Short mmCIF file of C-alpha atoms in Angstrom, two decimals:
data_model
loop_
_atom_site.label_atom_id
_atom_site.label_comp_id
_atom_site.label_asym_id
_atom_site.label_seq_id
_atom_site.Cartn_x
_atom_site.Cartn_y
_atom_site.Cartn_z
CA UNK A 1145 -114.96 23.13 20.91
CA UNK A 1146 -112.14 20.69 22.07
CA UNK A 1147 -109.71 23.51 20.95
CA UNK A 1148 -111.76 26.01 22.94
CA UNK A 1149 -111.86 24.23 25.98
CA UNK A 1150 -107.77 23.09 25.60
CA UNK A 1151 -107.34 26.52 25.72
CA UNK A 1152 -109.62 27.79 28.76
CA UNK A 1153 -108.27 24.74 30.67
CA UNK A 1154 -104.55 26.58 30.13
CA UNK A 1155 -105.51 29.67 31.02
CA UNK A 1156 -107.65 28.53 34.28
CA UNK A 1157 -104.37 26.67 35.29
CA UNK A 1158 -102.17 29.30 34.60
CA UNK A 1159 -104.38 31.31 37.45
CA UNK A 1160 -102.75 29.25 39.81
CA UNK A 1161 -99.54 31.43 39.27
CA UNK A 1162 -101.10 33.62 41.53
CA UNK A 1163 -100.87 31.55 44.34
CA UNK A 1164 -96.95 30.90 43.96
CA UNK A 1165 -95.47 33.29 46.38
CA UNK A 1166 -91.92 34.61 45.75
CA UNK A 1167 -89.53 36.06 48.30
CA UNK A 1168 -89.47 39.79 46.49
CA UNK A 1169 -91.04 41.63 48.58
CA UNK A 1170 -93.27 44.44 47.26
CA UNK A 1171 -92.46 48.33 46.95
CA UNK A 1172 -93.68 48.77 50.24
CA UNK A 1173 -92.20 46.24 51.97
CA UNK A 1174 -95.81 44.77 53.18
CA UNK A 1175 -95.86 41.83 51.58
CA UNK A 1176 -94.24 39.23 49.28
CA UNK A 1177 -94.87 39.60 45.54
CA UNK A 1178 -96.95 36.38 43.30
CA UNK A 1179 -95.71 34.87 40.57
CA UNK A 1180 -98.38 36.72 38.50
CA UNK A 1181 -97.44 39.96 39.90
CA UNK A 1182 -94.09 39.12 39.17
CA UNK A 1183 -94.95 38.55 35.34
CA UNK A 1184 -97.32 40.82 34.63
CA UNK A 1185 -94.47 44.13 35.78
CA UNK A 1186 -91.93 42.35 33.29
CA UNK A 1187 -94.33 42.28 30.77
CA UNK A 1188 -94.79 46.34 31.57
CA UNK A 1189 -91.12 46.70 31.80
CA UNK A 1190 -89.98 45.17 28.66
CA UNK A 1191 -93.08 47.59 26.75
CA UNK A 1192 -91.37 50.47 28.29
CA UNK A 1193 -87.84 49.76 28.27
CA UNK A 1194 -87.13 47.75 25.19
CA UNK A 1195 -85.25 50.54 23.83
CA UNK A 1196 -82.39 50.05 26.07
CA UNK A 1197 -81.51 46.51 24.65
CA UNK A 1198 -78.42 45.85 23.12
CA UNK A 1199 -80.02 44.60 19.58
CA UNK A 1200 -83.55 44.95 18.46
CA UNK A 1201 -85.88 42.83 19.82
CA UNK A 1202 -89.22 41.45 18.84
CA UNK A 1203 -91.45 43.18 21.81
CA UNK A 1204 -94.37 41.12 21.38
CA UNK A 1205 -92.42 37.82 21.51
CA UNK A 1206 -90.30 39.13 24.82
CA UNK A 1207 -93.55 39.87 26.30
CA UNK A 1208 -95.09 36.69 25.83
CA UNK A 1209 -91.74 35.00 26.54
CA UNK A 1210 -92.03 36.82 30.38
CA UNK A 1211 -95.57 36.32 30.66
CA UNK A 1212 -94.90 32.09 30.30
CA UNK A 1213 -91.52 31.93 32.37
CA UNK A 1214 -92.84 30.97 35.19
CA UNK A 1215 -96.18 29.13 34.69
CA UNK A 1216 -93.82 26.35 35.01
CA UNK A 1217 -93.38 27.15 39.03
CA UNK A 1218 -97.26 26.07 39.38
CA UNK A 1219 -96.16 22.81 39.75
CA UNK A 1220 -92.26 22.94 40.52
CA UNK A 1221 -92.78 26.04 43.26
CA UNK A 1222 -90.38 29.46 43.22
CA UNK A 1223 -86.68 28.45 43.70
CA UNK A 1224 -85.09 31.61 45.18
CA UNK A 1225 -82.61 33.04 43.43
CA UNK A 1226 -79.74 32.20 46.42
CA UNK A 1227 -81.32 28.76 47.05
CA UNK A 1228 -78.64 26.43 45.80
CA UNK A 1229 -79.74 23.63 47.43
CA UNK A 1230 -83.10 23.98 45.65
CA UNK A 1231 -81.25 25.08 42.28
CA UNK A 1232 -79.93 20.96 41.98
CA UNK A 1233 -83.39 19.66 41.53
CA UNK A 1234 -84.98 22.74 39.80
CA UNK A 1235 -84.03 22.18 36.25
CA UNK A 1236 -85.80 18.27 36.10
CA UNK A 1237 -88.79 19.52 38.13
CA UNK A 1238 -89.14 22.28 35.74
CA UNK A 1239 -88.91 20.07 32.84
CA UNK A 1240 -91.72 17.72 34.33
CA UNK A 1241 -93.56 21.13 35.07
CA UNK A 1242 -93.37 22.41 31.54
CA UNK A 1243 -94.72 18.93 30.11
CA UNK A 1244 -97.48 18.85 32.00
CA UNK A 1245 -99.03 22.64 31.76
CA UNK A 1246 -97.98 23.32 28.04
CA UNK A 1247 -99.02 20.04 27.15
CA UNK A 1248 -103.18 21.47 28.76
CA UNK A 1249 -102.97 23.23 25.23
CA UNK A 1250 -104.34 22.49 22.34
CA UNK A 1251 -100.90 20.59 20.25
CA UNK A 1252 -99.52 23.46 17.98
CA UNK A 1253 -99.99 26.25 21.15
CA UNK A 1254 -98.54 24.26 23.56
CA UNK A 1255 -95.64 23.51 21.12
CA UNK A 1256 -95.26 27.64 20.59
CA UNK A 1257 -95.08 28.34 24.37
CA UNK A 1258 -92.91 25.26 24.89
CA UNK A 1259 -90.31 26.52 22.92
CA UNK A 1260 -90.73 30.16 24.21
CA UNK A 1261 -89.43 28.67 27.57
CA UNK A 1262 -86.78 26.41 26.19
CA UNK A 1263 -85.86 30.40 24.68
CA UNK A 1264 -86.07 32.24 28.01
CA UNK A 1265 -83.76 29.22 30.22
CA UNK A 1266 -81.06 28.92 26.95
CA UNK A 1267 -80.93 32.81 26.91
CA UNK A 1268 -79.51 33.16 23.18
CA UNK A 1269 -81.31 35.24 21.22
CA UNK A 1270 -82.01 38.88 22.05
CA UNK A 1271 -85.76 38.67 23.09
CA UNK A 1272 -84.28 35.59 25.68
CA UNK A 1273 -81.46 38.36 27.08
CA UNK A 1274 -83.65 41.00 27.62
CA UNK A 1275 -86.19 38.96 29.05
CA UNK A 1276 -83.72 37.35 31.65
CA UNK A 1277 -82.05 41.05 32.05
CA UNK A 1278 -86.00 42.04 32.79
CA UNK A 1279 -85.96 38.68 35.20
CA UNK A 1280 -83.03 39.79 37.34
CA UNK A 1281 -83.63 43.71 37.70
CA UNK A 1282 -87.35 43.60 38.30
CA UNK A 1283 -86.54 41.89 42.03
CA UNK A 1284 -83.37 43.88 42.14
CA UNK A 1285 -85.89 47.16 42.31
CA UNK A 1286 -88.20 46.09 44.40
CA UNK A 1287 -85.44 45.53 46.85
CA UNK A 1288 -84.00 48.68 46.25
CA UNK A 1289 -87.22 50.10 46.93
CA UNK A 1290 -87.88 48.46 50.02
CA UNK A 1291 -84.71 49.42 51.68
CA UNK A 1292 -83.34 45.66 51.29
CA UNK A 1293 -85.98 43.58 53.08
CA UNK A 1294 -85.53 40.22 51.23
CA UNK A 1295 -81.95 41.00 50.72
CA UNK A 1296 -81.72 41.64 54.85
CA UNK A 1297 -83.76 38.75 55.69
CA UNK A 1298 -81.35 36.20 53.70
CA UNK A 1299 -78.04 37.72 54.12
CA UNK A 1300 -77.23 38.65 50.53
CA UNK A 1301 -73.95 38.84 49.56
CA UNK A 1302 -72.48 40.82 47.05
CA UNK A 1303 -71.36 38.36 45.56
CA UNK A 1304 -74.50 36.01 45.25
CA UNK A 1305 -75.94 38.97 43.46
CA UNK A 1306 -73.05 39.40 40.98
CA UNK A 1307 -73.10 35.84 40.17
CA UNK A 1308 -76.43 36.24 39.62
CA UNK A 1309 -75.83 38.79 37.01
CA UNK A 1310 -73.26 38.09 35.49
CA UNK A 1311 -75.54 38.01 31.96
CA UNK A 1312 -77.71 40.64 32.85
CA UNK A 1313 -75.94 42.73 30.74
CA UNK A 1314 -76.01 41.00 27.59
CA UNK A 1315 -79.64 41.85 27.58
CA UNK A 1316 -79.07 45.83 28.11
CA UNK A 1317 -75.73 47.18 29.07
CA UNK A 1318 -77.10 50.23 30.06
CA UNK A 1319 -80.04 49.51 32.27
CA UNK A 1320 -77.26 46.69 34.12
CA UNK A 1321 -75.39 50.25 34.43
CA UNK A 1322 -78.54 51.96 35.99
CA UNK A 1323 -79.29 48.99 38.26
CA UNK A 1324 -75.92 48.75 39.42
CA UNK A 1325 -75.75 52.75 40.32
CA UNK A 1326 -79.15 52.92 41.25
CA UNK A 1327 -80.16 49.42 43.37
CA UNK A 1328 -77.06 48.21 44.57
CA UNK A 1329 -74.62 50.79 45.23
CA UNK A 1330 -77.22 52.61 48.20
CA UNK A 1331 -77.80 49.52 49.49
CA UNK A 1332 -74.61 48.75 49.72
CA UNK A 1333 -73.38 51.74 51.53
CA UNK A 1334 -76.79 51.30 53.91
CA UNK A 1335 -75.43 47.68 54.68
CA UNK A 1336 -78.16 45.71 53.27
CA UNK A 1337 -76.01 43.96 50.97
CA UNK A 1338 -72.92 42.05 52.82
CA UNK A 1339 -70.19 43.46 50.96
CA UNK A 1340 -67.76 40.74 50.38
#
C-alpha cells in the first residue's frame, strides 16, 4: 500500500501542471495554453508524427519523456522561451523542482522519470531530439495559428526564434522544413515576427 499511495501522491501532484499557465496562446487566440495542455498535444504529436524523425525512435519512451518535461515547472513556474533573465536561474530551480516531485514516487519510478528528464534537457539520443523538436514546434503552431498573438505581444524577433531552434532539426529535418515554410515564413511577411 505504501507503493500505491507513493504513486497516487505523484500523480495528484502532477495535476497541479494544470494550473501552470504558459504564454502560447491557444488556436483561437482566447486564451493561454496549461502546462498539461501543453503536454498532453506533444504526446499526440509525437504518436502521429514520429515518422518524420531523423532515426527511429522508441515512441512509447518519447511520449512519456513529453508527458514528464514539465512536471518540473509545478514548482519552478514556466520560463518563457525569450525570458533570459528568467533562463539564469531556471536550470538550479529546475533541479530543486525535479528532486522534490520525482522523489513523491515510490524509489525505482522516481529514478525512471528522473532520468527521462535528465534525457529530454541533455537532448542526445533520438527520443530526447524529437521530443525537444516536438517542444519547440508545438508553440511555434499555435502561434501560427493564432495570427502571432504571443509572438505580437512580446516582440519576437527573428532571431530569438532561430536561436531557439537552432536543434530543432536534429530531431526531424523535415518537419523543421514544414515549420519554417508553414509558421514562420506568413508570419513573417504579415509582420508578426520582427524581421531582423
Amino acid at each position: 500500500m505504501d507503493r500505491l499511495q507513493k504513486q497516487f501522491d505523484f500523480i495528484l501532484e502532477a495535476d497541479k501542471e494544470k494550473f501552470i499557465g504558459r504564454q502560447t496562446y491557444l488556436s483561437d487566440g482566447q486564451r493561454k495554453e496549461n502546462d498539461a495542455e501543453h503536454a498532453w498535444h506533444l504526446a499526440l504529436m509525437t504518436i502521429l508524427l514520429s515518422e518524420y524523425a531523423n532515426e527511429k525512435i522508441d515512441v512509447l519512451k518519447t511520449v512519456t519523456m513529453v508527458l514528464i518535461h514539465d512536471v518540473v515547472e509545478i514548482d519552478a513556474g514556466d520560463t518563457y522561451a525569450y525570458d533570459e533573465v528568467g533562463k539564469q536561474t531556471q536550470r538550479a530551480r529546475e533541479e530543486a523542482a525535479a528532486q522534490r516531485l520525482f522523489g513523491l514516487l515510490p524509489e525505482d519510478q522516481g529514478e525512471k522519470l528522473r532520468l527521462l528528464w535528465e534525457e529530454f534537457e541533455a537532448q542526445e539520443t533520438p527520443e530526447a531530439k524529437f521530443a525537444r523538436t516536438m517542444d519547440n514546434l508545438q508553440p511555434m503552431m499555435l502561434n501560427a495559428a493564432s495570427d502571432g498573438k504571443a509572438w505580437v505581444e512580446h516582440g519576437v524577433h527573428l532571431s530569438q526564434i532561430l536561436k531557439r531552434n537552432q536543434r530543432t532539426a536534429e530531431g526531424s529535418e523535415a518537419l523543421w522544413k514544414y515549420a519554417q515554410e508553414q509558421f514562420l515564413l506568413p508570419n513573417l511577411e504579415r509582420g508578426t515576427i520582427i524581421n531582423d
